[in-house]
XYZ file of C-alpha atoms in Angstrom:
529
model
C 32.734 0.445 -0.597
C 31.699 -2.342 1.716
C 27.666 -3.177 1.362
C 26.824 -2.573 4.723
C 27.571 1.021 4.291
C 25.374 1.478 1.547
C 22.251 1.358 3.114
C 23.573 4.222 5.574
C 24.872 6.276 2.776
C 21.412 5.870 1.242
C 19.619 6.524 4.557
C 21.351 9.983 5.071
C 20.697 10.705 1.556
C 17.171 10.254 1.790
C 16.996 12.063 5.101
C 18.771 15.244 3.259
C 16.039 14.872 0.603
C 13.381 15.188 3.005
C 15.029 17.921 5.241
C 15.488 20.064 1.805
C 11.965 19.315 0.669
C 10.490 20.932 3.795
C 12.483 23.898 3.580
C 11.429 24.534 0.248
C 7.763 23.784 1.483
C 8.403 26.322 4.170
C 9.942 29.057 1.530
C 6.844 28.381 -0.594
C 4.110 29.003 1.984
C 6.136 31.825 3.423
C 6.040 33.618 0.297
C 2.617 32.728 -0.511
C 1.753 34.411 3.123
C 4.043 37.395 2.445
C 2.408 37.987 -1.000
C -0.869 37.993 0.593
C -0.043 40.373 3.257
C 2.214 42.740 1.231
C 0.011 43.075 -1.478
C -3.001 43.937 0.768
C -0.738 46.531 2.354
C 0.632 47.834 -1.069
C -3.190 48.144 -2.151
C -4.453 49.911 0.703
C -1.771 52.403 0.837
C -1.933 53.120 -2.806
C -5.854 53.798 -2.209
C -4.970 55.892 1.063
C -2.121 57.916 -0.800
C -4.348 58.569 -3.729
C -7.177 59.836 -1.739
C -4.870 62.303 0.035
C -4.193 65.920 -1.250
C -0.403 65.708 -0.907
C 1.008 62.402 -0.577
C 4.691 61.329 -0.814
C 3.937 57.744 -1.031
C 6.309 55.937 -2.893
C 5.195 52.679 -4.738
C 8.735 51.380 -5.943
C 9.982 49.698 -3.181
C 6.275 47.875 -2.124
C 6.098 46.558 -5.923
C 9.462 44.955 -5.950
C 8.721 42.999 -2.712
C 5.476 41.847 -4.240
C 7.180 40.444 -7.258
C 10.112 39.152 -5.065
C 7.367 37.369 -3.090
C 5.525 36.147 -6.254
C 8.739 34.527 -7.827
C 9.880 33.050 -4.729
C 6.152 31.622 -4.326
C 6.201 30.098 -7.863
C 10.166 28.595 -7.768
C 9.446 27.343 -4.223
C 6.184 25.470 -5.143
C 7.708 23.878 -7.789
C 11.024 22.881 -6.349
C 9.251 21.317 -3.065
C 7.002 19.274 -5.483
C 10.040 17.874 -7.264
C 11.998 17.310 -4.144
C 9.194 16.481 -1.502
C 7.915 13.460 -4.099
C 11.497 12.135 -4.885
C 12.106 11.966 -1.136
C 8.364 10.383 -0.698
C 9.148 7.969 -3.304
C 12.497 6.770 -1.639
C 10.895 6.355 1.656
C 8.419 4.086 -0.320
C 11.145 1.824 -2.127
C 13.057 1.753 1.084
C 9.637 0.222 3.016
C 9.082 -2.132 0.150
C 12.484 -3.375 0.113
C 12.652 -4.040 3.804
C 9.186 -5.661 3.345
C 10.772 -8.010 0.645
C 14.060 -8.667 2.331
C 11.842 -9.757 5.595
C 9.659 -12.154 3.276
C 13.176 -13.660 1.954
C 14.604 -14.237 5.038
C 11.576 -16.026 6.243
C 11.729 -18.773 3.515
C 10.179 -21.319 5.901
C 6.972 -18.948 6.031
C 6.777 -18.433 2.303
C 7.136 -22.514 1.631
C 3.944 -22.544 4.387
C 2.250 -20.215 2.316
C 1.944 -17.697 5.260
C 3.499 -15.004 3.039
C 0.075 -14.753 1.033
C -0.676 -12.615 -2.007
C -3.300 -10.751 -0.045
C -0.480 -9.964 2.742
C 1.669 -8.702 0.540
C -0.768 -6.279 -1.533
C -1.892 -5.134 1.940
C 1.763 -4.668 3.064
C 2.646 -2.588 -0.068
C -0.119 -0.290 0.509
C 0.946 -0.014 3.880
C 4.391 0.928 2.658
C 3.171 3.548 0.342
C 1.035 4.912 3.366
C 4.134 5.178 5.317
C 6.287 6.597 2.482
C 3.702 9.475 1.500
C 3.340 10.448 5.258
C 6.193 12.981 4.416
C 3.882 14.771 1.960
C 0.576 14.272 3.655
C 1.520 14.703 7.389
C 5.049 16.196 8.218
C 4.819 18.847 5.544
C 1.713 20.659 6.583
C 2.602 20.553 10.385
C 6.345 21.789 9.638
C 4.914 24.591 6.964
C 1.914 25.514 9.526
C 4.533 25.927 12.748
C 6.852 27.979 10.367
C 4.292 29.972 8.996
C 2.857 30.816 12.127
C 6.096 31.726 14.015
C 6.697 34.097 10.733
C 3.350 35.768 10.904
C 3.273 36.115 14.659
C 6.992 38.055 14.513
C 5.747 39.957 11.484
C 2.580 41.525 13.277
C 4.388 41.891 16.607
C 7.181 43.808 14.668
C 4.596 45.961 12.411
C 1.686 46.778 14.884
C 1.956 45.082 18.306
C 2.254 41.857 20.615
C -1.700 41.918 21.166
C -2.871 40.920 17.648
C 0.286 38.339 17.474
C -0.713 36.566 20.351
C -4.303 36.292 19.369
C -3.115 34.906 16.026
C -0.766 32.443 17.965
C -3.599 31.450 20.158
C -6.140 30.632 17.292
C -3.416 28.362 15.559
C -3.069 26.308 18.980
C -6.625 26.022 19.283
C -7.107 24.583 15.495
C -4.266 22.618 16.154
C -5.593 20.944 19.445
C -9.010 20.369 17.755
C -7.388 18.544 14.722
C -5.506 16.304 16.703
C -8.628 15.262 18.916
C -10.591 14.782 15.540
C -10.676 11.047 14.992
C -7.880 9.954 12.576
C -9.203 6.594 11.775
C -11.918 7.628 10.121
C -10.630 7.356 6.595
C -8.969 4.069 7.685
C -12.283 2.655 8.765
C -13.881 3.445 5.485
C -11.036 2.281 3.476
C -10.975 -0.923 5.380
C -14.814 -1.584 4.883
C -14.415 -0.542 1.064
C -11.414 -2.847 0.673
C -13.696 -5.791 2.459
C -16.408 -5.058 -0.027
C -14.104 -4.591 -3.405
C -12.729 -8.374 -2.211
C -15.901 -9.985 -1.748
C -17.394 -8.763 -5.095
C -14.356 -10.059 -7.239
C -14.497 -13.229 -4.998
C -18.247 -13.381 -6.181
C -17.669 -12.569 -9.949
C -14.969 -15.453 -9.849
C -16.736 -18.057 -8.197
C -20.145 -17.349 -9.662
C -20.477 -20.789 -11.052
C -19.605 -22.669 -7.682
C -21.703 -19.996 -5.598
C -24.976 -20.754 -8.052
C -24.413 -24.424 -7.366
C -24.237 -24.340 -4.094
C -27.442 -22.161 -3.995
C -25.967 -19.328 -1.916
C -26.677 -16.676 -4.716
C -29.324 -15.184 -2.225
C -27.488 -15.491 1.079
C -24.204 -13.587 -0.630
C -26.675 -10.818 -2.032
C -27.759 -10.029 1.375
C -24.486 -10.204 2.905
C -23.123 -8.087 -0.017
C -26.053 -5.382 0.600
C -24.915 -5.351 4.557
C -21.437 -4.630 3.305
C -22.872 -1.671 1.222
C -24.782 -0.305 3.975
C -22.022 -0.561 6.204
C -19.614 1.484 3.559
C -22.374 3.719 3.273
C -22.847 4.495 7.361
C -18.682 4.457 7.393
C -18.802 7.544 4.829
C -21.725 9.616 6.625
C -19.881 8.985 9.784
C -16.524 10.261 8.694
C -18.501 12.997 6.664
C -20.053 14.347 9.729
C -16.814 14.097 11.696
C -14.953 16.148 8.948
C -18.006 18.792 8.576
C -18.090 19.260 12.241
C -14.307 19.638 12.356
C -14.278 22.181 9.429
C -17.191 24.265 10.686
C -15.391 24.667 13.994
C -11.826 25.759 12.583
C -13.592 27.919 9.876
C -15.492 29.644 13.141
C -12.307 29.814 15.167
C -10.578 31.350 11.994
C -13.033 33.935 11.626
C -12.753 34.848 15.508
C -9.229 34.816 15.291
C -9.078 37.070 12.292
C -11.677 39.640 13.579
C -9.539 39.654 17.193
C -6.332 40.242 15.596
C -7.120 42.887 13.119
C -9.235 44.543 16.074
C -6.368 44.393 18.750
C -3.893 45.773 16.477
C -2.734 49.409 17.840
C -2.115 50.943 14.307
C -5.228 52.766 13.592
C -4.466 53.197 9.727
C -6.220 50.705 6.996
C -3.061 49.337 5.385
C -1.763 48.002 8.671
C -5.443 46.781 9.649
C -5.452 44.922 5.933
C -1.803 43.897 6.323
C -2.554 41.879 9.376
C -6.227 40.471 8.298
C -4.509 39.325 5.194
C -1.735 37.657 7.064
C -3.569 36.110 9.803
C -6.223 34.562 7.145
C -3.105 32.678 5.067
C -2.041 31.528 8.535
C -5.154 30.147 9.311
C -6.166 28.766 5.962
C -2.883 26.697 6.290
C -3.885 25.552 9.849
C -7.054 24.187 8.426
C -4.860 21.416 6.731
C -4.102 20.247 9.904
C -7.058 18.018 10.239
C -5.858 16.180 6.884
C -2.622 15.956 8.367
C -3.849 14.268 11.645
C -5.899 11.705 9.497
C -2.777 10.923 7.621
C -0.625 10.636 10.750
C -3.195 8.049 12.026
C -3.072 6.200 8.593
C 0.596 6.128 8.723
C 1.232 5.260 12.125
C -1.379 2.161 11.986
C 0.424 1.298 8.564
C 3.771 1.159 10.069
C 2.656 -0.997 13.009
C 1.198 -3.265 10.463
C 4.339 -3.596 8.456
C 6.468 -4.163 11.751
C 4.160 -6.838 13.113
C 3.676 -8.090 9.577
C 5.397 -11.447 8.653
C 3.983 -15.013 9.107
C 4.554 -16.497 12.517
C 6.352 -19.812 11.707
C 4.140 -22.921 12.460
C 5.306 -25.475 14.970
C 6.961 -27.650 11.755
C 10.437 -28.445 12.260
C 13.013 -25.799 10.779
C 15.775 -26.229 8.477
C 18.294 -26.105 11.375
C 16.345 -29.416 13.079
C 16.985 -31.474 9.664
C 20.503 -32.367 8.501
C 20.803 -32.612 4.968
C 23.271 -32.821 2.401
C 23.220 -32.436 -1.811
C 26.579 -33.572 -3.541
C 27.037 -34.440 -7.082
C 26.000 -38.431 -6.195
C 22.605 -37.304 -4.934
C 20.933 -35.987 -1.644
C 20.211 -37.009 1.662
C 18.555 -35.974 5.301
C 18.681 -37.587 8.760
C 17.571 -36.530 12.411
C 14.007 -35.291 10.854
C 11.551 -35.255 13.768
C 7.696 -35.473 12.888
C 6.130 -32.451 14.350
C 2.767 -32.585 16.379
C 0.436 -32.490 13.984
C 1.611 -35.560 12.001
C 0.052 -38.703 13.062
C 2.880 -40.061 14.510
C 4.634 -37.222 16.074
C 8.080 -37.672 17.390
C 9.665 -40.356 15.132
C 12.879 -39.802 13.642
C 13.278 -40.415 10.020
C 16.161 -40.196 7.371
C 16.997 -41.234 3.980
C 19.700 -40.803 0.815
C 18.458 -40.743 -2.724
C 20.938 -41.275 -5.503
C 20.783 -38.752 -8.254
C 18.805 -39.215 -10.780
C 16.421 -41.392 -8.971
C 13.401 -40.929 -7.356
C 12.130 -40.541 -3.268
C 8.359 -41.485 -2.820
C 6.695 -40.061 0.435
C 3.430 -41.982 1.111
C 1.201 -42.182 3.660
C -2.590 -41.314 4.286
C -3.840 -37.797 5.081
C -2.328 -36.013 7.929
C 0.973 -38.150 8.330
C 3.463 -35.512 7.480
C 4.293 -36.112 3.944
C 3.720 -32.280 3.106
C 5.529 -30.796 6.231
C 8.265 -33.297 5.263
C 8.790 -32.134 1.876
C 8.552 -28.434 3.027
C 11.290 -28.685 5.323
C 13.414 -31.087 3.037
C 13.038 -27.761 0.406
C 14.028 -25.477 2.939
C 16.803 -26.977 4.065
C 18.573 -28.196 1.011
C 18.297 -24.746 0.058
C 20.366 -23.685 2.963
C 22.718 -26.854 2.810
C 23.900 -25.834 -0.853
C 23.772 -23.582 -3.847
C 22.840 -24.261 -7.041
C 25.767 -26.138 -9.459
C 26.601 -24.906 -12.845
C 24.015 -22.234 -12.876
C 21.123 -24.866 -12.055
C 19.029 -23.840 -9.272
C 19.487 -26.430 -5.773
C 15.835 -26.937 -5.306
C 12.400 -26.462 -7.237
C 9.210 -27.150 -5.465
C 5.609 -27.288 -6.611
C 3.429 -27.315 -3.808
C -0.027 -28.713 -3.521
C -1.596 -25.183 -3.710
C 0.789 -23.389 -6.029
C -0.187 -20.312 -7.751
C -0.561 -18.846 -11.453
C -0.614 -15.330 -12.007
C -3.200 -13.665 -14.657
C -1.876 -13.940 -18.069
C -1.105 -16.482 -20.209
C 0.675 -19.993 -19.931
C 3.698 -18.318 -21.439
C 3.990 -15.321 -19.290
C 3.615 -17.891 -16.219
C 6.288 -20.237 -17.607
C 8.624 -17.346 -18.427
C 8.798 -16.492 -14.450
C 10.986 -19.693 -14.602
C 13.240 -19.331 -17.591
C 12.734 -15.769 -19.362
C 14.525 -17.074 -22.394
C 11.653 -19.621 -23.272
C 10.140 -18.804 -26.505
C 6.231 -19.821 -27.744
C 7.691 -22.532 -29.671
C 9.721 -24.258 -26.987
C 6.487 -24.034 -24.427
C 4.477 -25.528 -27.054
C 6.758 -28.507 -26.961
C 6.912 -28.445 -23.329
C 3.235 -28.661 -23.218
C 2.845 -31.203 -25.675
C 5.085 -33.643 -23.367
C 2.675 -33.163 -20.592
C 0.038 -33.826 -23.146
C -1.392 -30.247 -22.611
C -1.854 -29.714 -26.252
C -4.450 -32.430 -26.138
C -6.896 -29.826 -24.252
C -5.809 -27.010 -26.972
C -3.470 -25.470 -24.536
C -0.908 -23.017 -26.190
C 1.931 -20.726 -24.863
C -0.525 -17.611 -25.757
C -3.637 -19.426 -23.769
C -4.965 -17.126 -21.024
C -5.262 -19.061 -17.816
C -7.713 -16.232 -16.010
C -7.449 -15.027 -12.371
C -5.579 -17.536 -9.986
C -5.596 -20.083 -13.092
C -9.299 -20.586 -12.751
C -10.007 -20.994 -16.691
C -7.974 -24.366 -16.162
C -9.147 -27.669 -14.963
C -7.706 -29.132 -11.874
C -5.474 -31.726 -13.745
C -4.360 -29.184 -16.177
C -3.206 -26.994 -13.431
C -0.856 -29.377 -11.864
C 0.585 -30.149 -15.156
C 1.064 -26.152 -15.595
C 2.781 -26.309 -12.301
C 5.130 -28.833 -12.995
C 6.055 -27.989 -16.315
C 6.894 -24.376 -14.959
C 9.136 -25.940 -12.310
C 10.720 -28.348 -14.562
C 11.541 -25.477 -16.800
C 14.148 -24.518 -14.017
C 15.727 -27.694 -14.809
C 16.777 -27.969 -10.643
C 19.190 -30.279 -8.791
C 16.281 -31.352 -6.873
C 12.698 -31.328 -7.839
C 10.130 -31.397 -4.714
C 6.186 -31.992 -5.741
C 3.429 -32.507 -3.522
C 0.681 -35.017 -5.135
C 1.673 -34.425 -8.667
C -1.313 -36.625 -10.167
C -4.110 -34.827 -8.272
C -6.817 -34.327 -10.867
C -5.298 -36.571 -13.447
C -6.882 -39.723 -14.806
C -4.966 -42.915 -14.682
C -3.085 -42.977 -18.027
C -2.273 -39.243 -17.918
C -1.006 -39.876 -14.022
C 1.343 -42.890 -15.403
C 2.417 -40.652 -18.206
C 3.525 -37.492 -15.854
C 5.062 -40.032 -13.150
C 6.949 -41.550 -16.274
C 8.586 -38.148 -17.133
C 9.420 -37.689 -13.116
C 10.926 -41.037 -12.941
C 13.085 -40.294 -15.928
C 15.096 -37.032 -15.008
C 18.944 -38.306 -14.854
C 20.108 -34.948 -13.885
C 17.345 -34.324 -11.289
C 16.692 -35.649 -7.824
C 12.858 -36.409 -7.339
C 11.035 -36.133 -3.907
C 7.219 -36.705 -4.558
C 4.526 -37.390 -1.982
C 1.623 -39.565 -2.816
C -1.290 -41.075 -1.082
C -0.777 -44.166 -2.666
C 2.243 -45.632 -4.582
C 1.014 -46.653 -8.227
C 2.398 -50.171 -9.614
C 4.298 -48.463 -12.123
C 6.726 -47.233 -9.528
C 6.333 -50.215 -7.133
C 8.701 -52.107 -9.620
C 10.879 -49.196 -10.207
C 14.561 -50.133 -8.928
C 15.363 -46.837 -8.420
C 12.237 -45.806 -5.990
C 13.124 -45.127 -2.148
C 9.976 -45.595 0.198
C 9.709 -43.664 2.682
C 6.225 -44.772 4.213
C 5.290 -42.647 7.146
C 1.824 -44.258 8.033
C 0.848 -46.462 10.953
C 2.117 -49.726 9.626
C 5.515 -48.615 8.300
C 9.052 -48.495 9.761
C 11.433 -45.949 9.614
C 13.675 -45.366 6.737
C 17.237 -46.726 7.278
C-alpha cells in the first residue's frame, strides 16, 4: 500500500469512529430521556390504578420498558465515552502531526529560531482544543437536535401537536440565546491567565537580574495590574454565564409549563410524561451555552493552527545558494548577501576540504550568522548523511538546553551515550573544572550554567552527533583566552569533519593554521575566490 493512501485510510477511520461515537451519544441520551418520561408515566399510572376500585392496569410491559431504557442508557454512556475519547485523541494526534510536519517542512524557519518553544506550546494547546471540539461542541449539539426531534415526535404521538410545537420553540429559543452568548469569554480569561503565569515564571527565573536592575517595584506593580485584569475577566465571564443560565432556566421553566398545559389528554400520567420528557430535553439544551463557548475556542484555535508557522525572513533560502558536499569536502557559490548585511548584494563562494575549517569573520551586522544558517540549510538539502552520520550539525548563537541534566540533553544527540562517556567529553572541553558531570542539573533553559559553560555544552552536544559538517556560530563567546584557544584547537583537529565557524576576530592560533580558509565579510575585505 502506498504511503499516500495511508493518511486517507486513517482519515476515513477517524471519521467513522467519530460518527459511531455520535450515534452512541444520541442513543444514550434518548435512552435517558425515555427512561425519565416512561418512569414518570409508569409511576403516575400505578398511583392512579391503585386509587381506582376496579382497575385492569398491567405493569408488566411498562416495567420491561423502564428496564430496557435503563440498560440502554448505561451501555450507551459507557460506549460513547470510549469511542468519543478515542476519536478525539485521533483528531488531536492528527492535528499535532500536521503541526510538526509544517515545522519540519520549514527548515529555514527552524534555523532562524522562528519556531520558538512558546509558539510550539501554544500550537499544541490549540491542537488539543481543536481535537476536543468533537466532545465539547459537536456531541452536545448533535445530541440536543436528535433528542428534541425524538421528544417532539413522542409528545405529538401520545398527546397532541400543541405541546410538541411549544417544546420545539423553547429549544430553538435556548439555542439562539446560547449562540448569541459571547463565546470568547473563556478564551479571553485563559489568555489573561497565560500571560500572568508566563510573567510570574519569568520573574522567579530571572529574579537576580530584576533585583540588580532595581525593577522589583515596577514588576510588582505590573503583576498586580495583570491580577486585576484576570479578576475582571473572570467576573465578566461569570456574569455573562450567569445571565445566560438564568435566561435559559426561565425559558425552560416556561416551556415545561406551557408544554404540559397545552396537552389534550387530561389524565395525570400523560401530564407527567410530557412534563418529564420536556424537562429532560431542556436540561440537555442548557449545554448548548458551553458548546457555543467550546465552538468559539475551537474556531480560534483552528485559525491559529492554520496561520501558525513562521514567516520566512528576507535572508537567502537554500534554493538561492549552490552548495555541494563530497568525500573531499564542501563548497558553496552564488551566495548573495541579504539586505540586512553591511554589504548587501555581494556574491560569495568558497570551498573547504574535508577536515579543514572555514572561518567567517567580520564585525556585527556583516551577515556572518545569516550565511551560516543559509549554508546549513543548503547543505541539508544538497546531501544526506553518509555512513549513518548526519550531514550537518549546527550550534546557533542562541541554542537551547532543556530542563534536566547534562546527560539527558546530550543524549538527544546520541541516545547510546553513557554517563562515563559524557564525563570524558566534558573533561575534553574542560567543563569538569567547574564540577560538571552527566548528572548535573542545568535548570530551566540552562540558567544554572554560566555563558561560557553553555557554549561548551552546546558544542559538546553537537560533537556527539559526529556530523560530516559542523557549523558553529561564535564558539568562543563567554570564554577566557586560554579556554577559547583550547576549544578552537578541538575544532581545528577533527579529521573527518568539515568545520565552519563565525568569529568577530580571528585569533593568532588560527591565523597561522594552514588548513584555515578565511572568508572576510567586512567592508575592507574582498570576495573569496
